[in-house]
Amino acid sequence: MTQLSDRPDAGSTPPPSSTLAVTALTATAPAIWGTTYLVTTEFLPPGHPLMSAVIRALPAGLVLLAITRKLPHGAWLWRSLLLGTLNIGAFFALLFVAAYQLPGGVAATLFALQPLFVVALAFLLLGEKPTRWRLGWGLVGVVGVGLIVLRGQLSFDLWGILAGIAAAGVMAGGIVLTKRWGRPEGVGAAALAGWQLTAGGLVLVPLAFVFEGLPPALDLPAIGGYAWLAILGALLTYPLWFSGIGRLPVVAVSFLPLLSPAVATILGWLFLGESLTPWQGVGFVLALTAIAAAQLSSDVVRGLARVPTTPRGE
């Protein structure tokens, strides 16, 4: 039986000074993704979530391919297809199924299980020993997100719950495999993002046409909303995200998407007149603390826990 370490990530070294900057830059991706709910509900035509996902992913992927002028070859053909399916195609499809079958708060809480899945997969695929520190903060993060987004009476649908859990699982798999395989020599994060966004978008195209068909004629707000999702929500953020996965501990990165429901809730309060309760304030504190605590290395935590002793008589 695998034993858990009492340290957050045994054997790690103190992060360089640039780690905070890399973490902050990577965190902007899930923070911007938190605007998706507001943009979708206020600007996009209803009833076309899969087509919206295609418009978000595929053009951004093609633009990145044109900019980087690098195409996958060899083993990276099937790797790009698999990663694109996990991180983009299957993830978006399952997430939308969960969103349609469950209250948004329940779906967001299920997705907050992702760091726990990453801990397990990182052990199986990367040999990273699970730790009580990050498992504990993973549970705290789930509780925090639940307090932020769960409101009123809840309804549960079995297929929705399974889809929400599966969405967290496939993105966790995508994160860990992205870390395991890295990038081919000479290929940057922008090219890798282009490969995955294109592959994921192509996977979604037939699903969108079969289940939804073409969206209605778009007005100016809808065009602006799609532009926001494609440019800010994909073209600029996914290169940052994949760069962060390559440069930071994979489990630490997996906590950053907890920012998305927090940002979505704040935007709902600012622009939609949604109320905030004291319990939601507690949830914000728990979620943000979990994100921050998960970034700490074992040496940092040991240093914080070390209590200096004072000789008697002084």
GROMACS .gro file of C-alpha atoms in nm:
model
  314
    1MET     CA    1   0.000   0.000   0.000
    2THR     CA    2   0.130   0.343  -0.089
    3GLN     CA    3   0.210   0.556   0.212
    4LEU     CA    4   0.147   0.926   0.212
    5SER     CA    5   0.425   1.164   0.293
    6ASP     CA    6   0.371   1.426   0.561
    7ARG     CA    7   0.552   1.676   0.341
    8PRO     CA    8   0.388   1.854   0.049
    9ASP     CA    9   0.628   1.729  -0.217
   10ALA     CA   10   0.913   1.533  -0.075
   11GLY     CA   11   1.253   1.591  -0.226
   12SER     CA   12   1.170   1.920  -0.392
   13THR     CA   13   1.400   2.219  -0.381
   14PRO     CA   14   1.302   2.577  -0.299
   15PRO     CA   15   1.143   2.740  -0.604
   16PRO     CA   16   1.345   3.005  -0.785
   17SER     CA   17   1.238   3.365  -0.755
   18SER     CA   18   1.076   3.345  -1.098
   19THR     CA   19   0.833   3.075  -0.982
   20LEU     CA   20   0.593   3.329  -0.834
   21ALA     CA   21   0.586   3.521  -1.161
   22VAL     CA   22   0.528   3.202  -1.362
   23THR     CA   23   0.251   3.095  -1.125
   24ALA     CA   24   0.081   3.435  -1.147
   25LEU     CA   25   0.103   3.433  -1.526
   26THR     CA   26  -0.034   3.078  -1.546
   27ALA     CA   27  -0.316   3.169  -1.307
   28THR     CA   28  -0.441   3.435  -1.548
   29ALA     CA   29  -0.565   3.155  -1.777
   30PRO     CA   30  -0.823   3.001  -1.538
   31ALA     CA   31  -0.908   3.350  -1.410
   32ILE     CA   32  -1.000   3.458  -1.765
   33TRP     CA   33  -1.186   3.128  -1.817
   34GLY     CA   34  -1.401   3.236  -1.524
   35THR     CA   35  -1.554   3.502  -1.752
   36THR     CA   36  -1.703   3.230  -1.974
   37TYR     CA   37  -2.027   3.203  -1.773
   38LEU     CA   38  -2.101   3.576  -1.793
   39VAL     CA   39  -2.016   3.598  -2.164
   40THR     CA   40  -2.217   3.286  -2.248
   41THR     CA   41  -2.532   3.380  -2.059
   42GLU     CA   42  -2.536   3.748  -2.155
   43PHE     CA   43  -2.406   3.756  -2.514
   44LEU     CA   44  -2.420   3.417  -2.689
   45PRO     CA   45  -2.726   3.251  -2.848
   46PRO     CA   46  -2.873   2.989  -2.612
   47GLY     CA   47  -2.886   2.619  -2.692
   48HIS     CA   48  -2.557   2.591  -2.883
   49PRO     CA   49  -2.287   2.512  -2.624
   50LEU     CA   50  -2.096   2.266  -2.843
   51MET     CA   51  -2.092   2.502  -3.140
   52SER     CA   52  -1.975   2.775  -2.904
   53ALA     CA   53  -1.692   2.546  -2.796
   54VAL     CA   54  -1.598   2.485  -3.161
   55ILE     CA   55  -1.591   2.859  -3.233
   56ARG     CA   56  -1.382   2.911  -2.923
   57ALA     CA   57  -1.125   2.638  -2.992
   58LEU     CA   58  -1.086   2.575  -3.365
   59PRO     CA   59  -1.014   2.928  -3.497
   60ALA     CA   60  -0.769   2.991  -3.212
   61GLY     CA   61  -0.591   2.665  -3.289
   62LEU     CA   62  -0.565   2.743  -3.660
   63VAL     CA   63  -0.431   3.094  -3.589
   64LEU     CA   64  -0.163   2.949  -3.359
   65LEU     CA   65  -0.069   2.695  -3.626
   66ALA     CA   66  -0.034   2.977  -3.879
   67ILE     CA   67   0.174   3.189  -3.640
   68THR     CA   68   0.410   2.913  -3.523
   69ARG     CA   69   0.426   2.729  -3.858
   70LYS     CA   70   0.488   2.401  -3.679
   71LEU     CA   71   0.287   2.083  -3.729
   72PRO     CA   72   0.303   1.765  -3.523
   73HIS     CA   73   0.471   1.462  -3.676
   74GLY     CA   74   0.559   1.111  -3.572
   75ALA     CA   75   0.430   1.014  -3.230
   76TRP     CA   76   0.307   1.368  -3.176
   77LEU     CA   77   0.029   1.318  -3.431
   78TRP     CA   78  -0.159   1.079  -3.203
   79ARG     CA   79  -0.039   1.252  -2.888
   80SER     CA   80  -0.180   1.585  -3.007
   81LEU     CA   81  -0.510   1.419  -3.096
   82LEU     CA   82  -0.531   1.251  -2.755
   83LEU     CA   83  -0.430   1.562  -2.560
   84GLY     CA   84  -0.663   1.780  -2.766
   85THR     CA   85  -0.949   1.540  -2.699
   86LEU     CA   86  -0.880   1.529  -2.326
   87ASN     CA   87  -0.804   1.898  -2.267
   88ILE     CA   88  -1.047   2.047  -2.518
   89GLY     CA   89  -1.291   1.815  -2.699
   90ALA     CA   90  -1.407   1.564  -2.438
   91PHE     CA   91  -1.367   1.815  -2.156
   92PHE     CA   92  -1.590   2.078  -2.317
   93ALA     CA   93  -1.853   1.819  -2.419
   94LEU     CA   94  -1.872   1.662  -2.073
   95LEU     CA   95  -1.868   2.001  -1.903
   96PHE     CA   96  -2.166   2.119  -2.108
   97VAL     CA   97  -2.359   1.796  -2.037
   98ALA     CA   98  -2.300   1.850  -1.665
   99ALA     CA   99  -2.401   2.216  -1.693
  100TYR     CA  100  -2.728   2.127  -1.866
  101GLN     CA  101  -2.816   1.841  -1.628
  102LEU     CA  102  -2.711   1.998  -1.298
  103PRO     CA  103  -2.729   2.336  -1.128
  104GLY     CA  104  -2.418   2.535  -1.212
  105GLY     CA  105  -2.296   2.522  -0.853
  106VAL     CA  106  -2.309   2.143  -0.840
  107ALA     CA  107  -2.122   2.113  -1.171
  108ALA     CA  108  -1.852   2.357  -1.052
  109THR     CA  109  -1.812   2.168  -0.725
  110LEU     CA  110  -1.766   1.836  -0.907
  111PHE     CA  111  -1.505   1.997  -1.132
  112ALA     CA  112  -1.320   2.113  -0.821
  113LEU     CA  113  -1.232   1.745  -0.766
  114GLN     CA  114  -0.974   1.781  -1.044
  115PRO     CA  115  -0.669   1.841  -0.815
  116LEU     CA  116  -0.743   1.514  -0.635
  117PHE     CA  117  -0.753   1.328  -0.968
  118VAL     CA  118  -0.424   1.493  -1.067
  119VAL     CA  119  -0.263   1.378  -0.741
  120ALA     CA  120  -0.363   1.018  -0.819
  121LEU     CA  121  -0.263   1.031  -1.187
  122ALA     CA  122   0.066   1.205  -1.109
  123PHE     CA  123   0.153   0.911  -0.884
  124LEU     CA  124   0.055   0.653  -1.148
  125LEU     CA  125   0.209   0.822  -1.453
  126LEU     CA  126   0.483   1.047  -1.314
  127GLY     CA  127   0.582   0.864  -0.998
  128GLU     CA  128   0.510   1.172  -0.784
  129LYS     CA  129   0.434   1.053  -0.434
  130PRO     CA  130   0.097   1.178  -0.303
  131THR     CA  131   0.121   1.391   0.009
  132ARG     CA  132  -0.115   1.462   0.294
  133TRP     CA  133  -0.048   1.832   0.245
  134ARG     CA  134  -0.187   1.856  -0.107
  135LEU     CA  135  -0.458   1.595  -0.058
  136GLY     CA  136  -0.581   1.791   0.242
  137TRP     CA  137  -0.579   2.122   0.058
  138GLY     CA  138  -0.751   1.953  -0.236
  139LEU     CA  139  -1.043   1.868  -0.007
  140VAL     CA  140  -1.038   2.222   0.133
  141GLY     CA  141  -1.059   2.355  -0.223
  142VAL     CA  142  -1.366   2.142  -0.296
  143VAL     CA  143  -1.536   2.270   0.019
  144GLY     CA  144  -1.442   2.629  -0.067
  145VAL     CA  145  -1.580   2.610  -0.421
  146GLY     CA  146  -1.894   2.443  -0.286
  147LEU     CA  147  -1.952   2.730  -0.045
  148ILE     CA  148  -1.898   2.983  -0.325
  149VAL     CA  149  -2.132   2.837  -0.584
  150LEU     CA  150  -2.392   2.615  -0.414
  151ARG     CA  151  -2.714   2.802  -0.347
  152GLY     CA  152  -3.068   2.714  -0.245
  153GLN     CA  153  -3.225   2.376  -0.313
  154LEU     CA  154  -3.014   2.131  -0.509
  155SER     CA  155  -3.127   1.878  -0.767
  156PHE     CA  156  -2.916   1.584  -0.872
  157ASP     CA  157  -2.912   1.391  -1.198
  158LEU     CA  158  -2.705   1.074  -1.220
  159TRP     CA  159  -2.587   1.137  -1.576
  160GLY     CA  160  -2.504   1.496  -1.491
  161ILE     CA  161  -2.302   1.390  -1.188
  162LEU     CA  162  -2.114   1.129  -1.391
  163ALA     CA  163  -2.045   1.385  -1.664
  164GLY     CA  164  -1.917   1.640  -1.411
  165ILE     CA  165  -1.683   1.386  -1.251
  166ALA     CA  166  -1.569   1.267  -1.594
  167ALA     CA  167  -1.499   1.627  -1.703
  168ALA     CA  168  -1.270   1.672  -1.405
  169GLY     CA  169  -1.107   1.336  -1.478
  170VAL     CA  170  -1.035   1.391  -1.849
  171MET     CA  171  -0.883   1.734  -1.791
  172ALA     CA  172  -0.674   1.590  -1.506
  173GLY     CA  173  -0.554   1.324  -1.748
  174GLY     CA  174  -0.474   1.589  -2.006
  175ILE     CA  175  -0.274   1.793  -1.755
  176VAL     CA  176  -0.069   1.496  -1.635
  177LEU     CA  177  -0.001   1.361  -1.984
  178THR     CA  178   0.099   1.710  -2.101
  179LYS     CA  179   0.348   1.716  -1.814
  180ARG     CA  180   0.470   1.361  -1.886
  181TRP     CA  181   0.529   1.411  -2.257
  182GLY     CA  182   0.648   1.770  -2.245
  183ARG     CA  183   0.709   1.921  -2.589
  184PRO     CA  184   0.924   1.815  -2.885
  185GLU     CA  185   1.256   1.991  -2.912
  186GLY     CA  186   1.217   2.332  -3.071
  187VAL     CA  187   0.840   2.345  -3.014
  188GLY     CA  188   0.703   2.615  -2.786
  189ALA     CA  189   0.389   2.632  -2.576
  190ALA     CA  190   0.205   2.830  -2.845
  191ALA     CA  191   0.257   2.554  -3.103
  192LEU     CA  192   0.152   2.287  -2.853
  193ALA     CA  193  -0.161   2.487  -2.773
  194GLY     CA  194  -0.233   2.522  -3.145
  195TRP     CA  195  -0.210   2.146  -3.196
  196GLN     CA  196  -0.443   2.072  -2.908
  197LEU     CA  197  -0.699   2.345  -2.979
  198THR     CA  198  -0.718   2.238  -3.344
  199ALA     CA  199  -0.751   1.869  -3.257
  200GLY     CA  200  -1.008   1.936  -2.986
  201GLY     CA  201  -1.206   2.168  -3.212
  202LEU     CA  202  -1.214   1.909  -3.491
  203VAL     CA  203  -1.338   1.645  -3.245
  204LEU     CA  204  -1.622   1.879  -3.145
  205VAL     CA  205  -1.731   1.974  -3.500
  206PRO     CA  206  -1.933   1.658  -3.580
  207LEU     CA  207  -2.088   1.656  -3.231
  208ALA     CA  208  -2.196   2.017  -3.270
  209PHE     CA  209  -2.356   1.963  -3.611
  210VAL     CA  210  -2.531   1.639  -3.509
  211PHE     CA  211  -2.675   1.762  -3.179
  212GLU     CA  212  -2.716   2.136  -3.239
  213GLY     CA  213  -2.680   2.240  -3.600
  214LEU     CA  214  -2.574   2.588  -3.704
  215PRO     CA  215  -2.639   2.875  -3.462
  216PRO     CA  216  -2.885   3.148  -3.562
  217ALA     CA  217  -2.775   3.470  -3.726
  218LEU     CA  218  -2.536   3.647  -3.492
  219ASP     CA  219  -2.590   4.000  -3.366
  220LEU     CA  220  -2.308   4.232  -3.263
  221PRO     CA  221  -2.305   4.126  -2.893
  222ALA     CA  222  -2.282   3.759  -2.995
  223ILE     CA  223  -1.994   3.832  -3.232
  224GLY     CA  224  -1.817   4.019  -2.953
  225GLY     CA  225  -1.880   3.734  -2.710
  226TYR     CA  226  -1.740   3.474  -2.948
  227ALA     CA  227  -1.441   3.696  -3.017
  228TRP     CA  228  -1.375   3.724  -2.644
  229LEU     CA  229  -1.392   3.346  -2.595
  230ALA     CA  230  -1.175   3.273  -2.898
  231ILE     CA  231  -0.909   3.540  -2.841
  232LEU     CA  232  -0.895   3.583  -2.464
  233GLY     CA  233  -1.042   3.245  -2.371
  234ALA     CA  234  -0.825   3.034  -2.600
  235LEU     CA  235  -0.571   3.206  -2.826
  236LEU     CA  236  -0.393   3.391  -2.544
  237THR     CA  237  -0.466   3.174  -2.242
  238TYR     CA  238  -0.390   2.820  -2.356
  239PRO     CA  239  -0.026   2.896  -2.446
  240LEU     CA  240   0.012   3.044  -2.096
  241TRP     CA  241  -0.156   2.739  -1.945
  242PHE     CA  242   0.059   2.482  -2.124
  243SER     CA  243   0.373   2.684  -2.055
  244GLY     CA  244   0.284   2.679  -1.685
  245ILE     CA  245   0.226   2.303  -1.687
  246GLY     CA  246   0.573   2.257  -1.832
  247ARG     CA  247   0.747   2.484  -1.578
  248LEU     CA  248   0.558   2.425  -1.250
  249PRO     CA  249   0.482   2.117  -1.038
  250VAL     CA  250   0.184   1.949  -1.201
  251VAL     CA  251  -0.021   1.911  -0.881
  252ALA     CA  252   0.035   2.276  -0.791
  253VAL     CA  253  -0.088   2.382  -1.137
  254SER     CA  254  -0.401   2.170  -1.100
  255PHE     CA  255  -0.524   2.390  -0.813
  256LEU     CA  256  -0.524   2.707  -1.023
  257PRO     CA  257  -0.856   2.631  -1.204
  258LEU     CA  258  -1.028   2.679  -0.868
  259LEU     CA  259  -0.999   3.048  -0.957
  260SER     CA  260  -1.259   3.010  -1.234
  261PRO     CA  261  -1.574   2.970  -1.019
  262ALA     CA  262  -1.446   3.244  -0.787
  263VAL     CA  263  -1.406   3.488  -1.077
  264ALA     CA  264  -1.744   3.386  -1.222
  265THR     CA  265  -1.915   3.456  -0.889
  266ILE     CA  266  -1.749   3.797  -0.849
  267LEU     CA  267  -1.851   3.895  -1.202
  268GLY     CA  268  -2.208   3.785  -1.132
  269TRP     CA  269  -2.211   4.010  -0.826
  270LEU     CA  270  -2.059   4.306  -1.014
  271PHE     CA  271  -2.256   4.292  -1.338
  272LEU     CA  272  -2.565   4.074  -1.284
  273GLY     CA  273  -2.675   4.194  -0.942
  274GLU     CA  274  -2.622   3.854  -0.780
  275SER     CA  275  -2.589   3.863  -0.402
  276LEU     CA  276  -2.291   3.748  -0.199
  277THR     CA  277  -2.337   3.581   0.139
  278PRO     CA  278  -2.100   3.548   0.435
  279TRP     CA  279  -2.068   3.176   0.359
  280GLN     CA  280  -1.949   3.262   0.010
  281GLY     CA  281  -1.688   3.486   0.169
  282VAL     CA  282  -1.570   3.188   0.373
  283GLY     CA  283  -1.561   2.985   0.052
  284PHE     CA  284  -1.343   3.247  -0.119
  285VAL     CA  285  -1.097   3.237   0.171
  286LEU     CA  286  -1.082   2.856   0.169
  287ALA     CA  287  -1.042   2.828  -0.209
  288LEU     CA  288  -0.773   3.096  -0.234
  289THR     CA  289  -0.589   2.954   0.067
  290ALA     CA  290  -0.596   2.607  -0.091
  291ILE     CA  291  -0.453   2.746  -0.416
  292ALA     CA  292  -0.175   2.932  -0.233
  293ALA     CA  293  -0.091   2.642   0.000
  294ALA     CA  294  -0.066   2.397  -0.289
  295GLN     CA  295   0.211   2.609  -0.444
  296LEU     CA  296   0.443   2.571  -0.143
  297SER     CA  297   0.733   2.330  -0.166
  298SER     CA  298   0.821   2.091   0.113
  299ASP     CA  299   1.124   2.295   0.222
  300VAL     CA  300   0.914   2.611   0.250
  301VAL     CA  301   0.653   2.434   0.461
  302ARG     CA  302   0.919   2.281   0.685
  303GLY     CA  303   1.072   2.626   0.730
  304LEU     CA  304   0.736   2.776   0.825
  305ALA     CA  305   0.666   2.494   1.068
  306ARG     CA  306   1.007   2.514   1.235
  307VAL     CA  307   0.975   2.688   1.573
  308PRO     CA  308   1.294   2.860   1.688
  309THR     CA  309   1.406   2.761   2.035
  310THR     CA  310   1.531   3.008   2.292
  311PRO     CA  311   1.797   2.889   2.540
  312ARG     CA  312   1.697   2.910   2.905
  313GLY     CA  313   1.811   3.212   3.092
  314GLU     CA  314   1.783   3.450   2.797
   0.00000   0.00000   0.00000
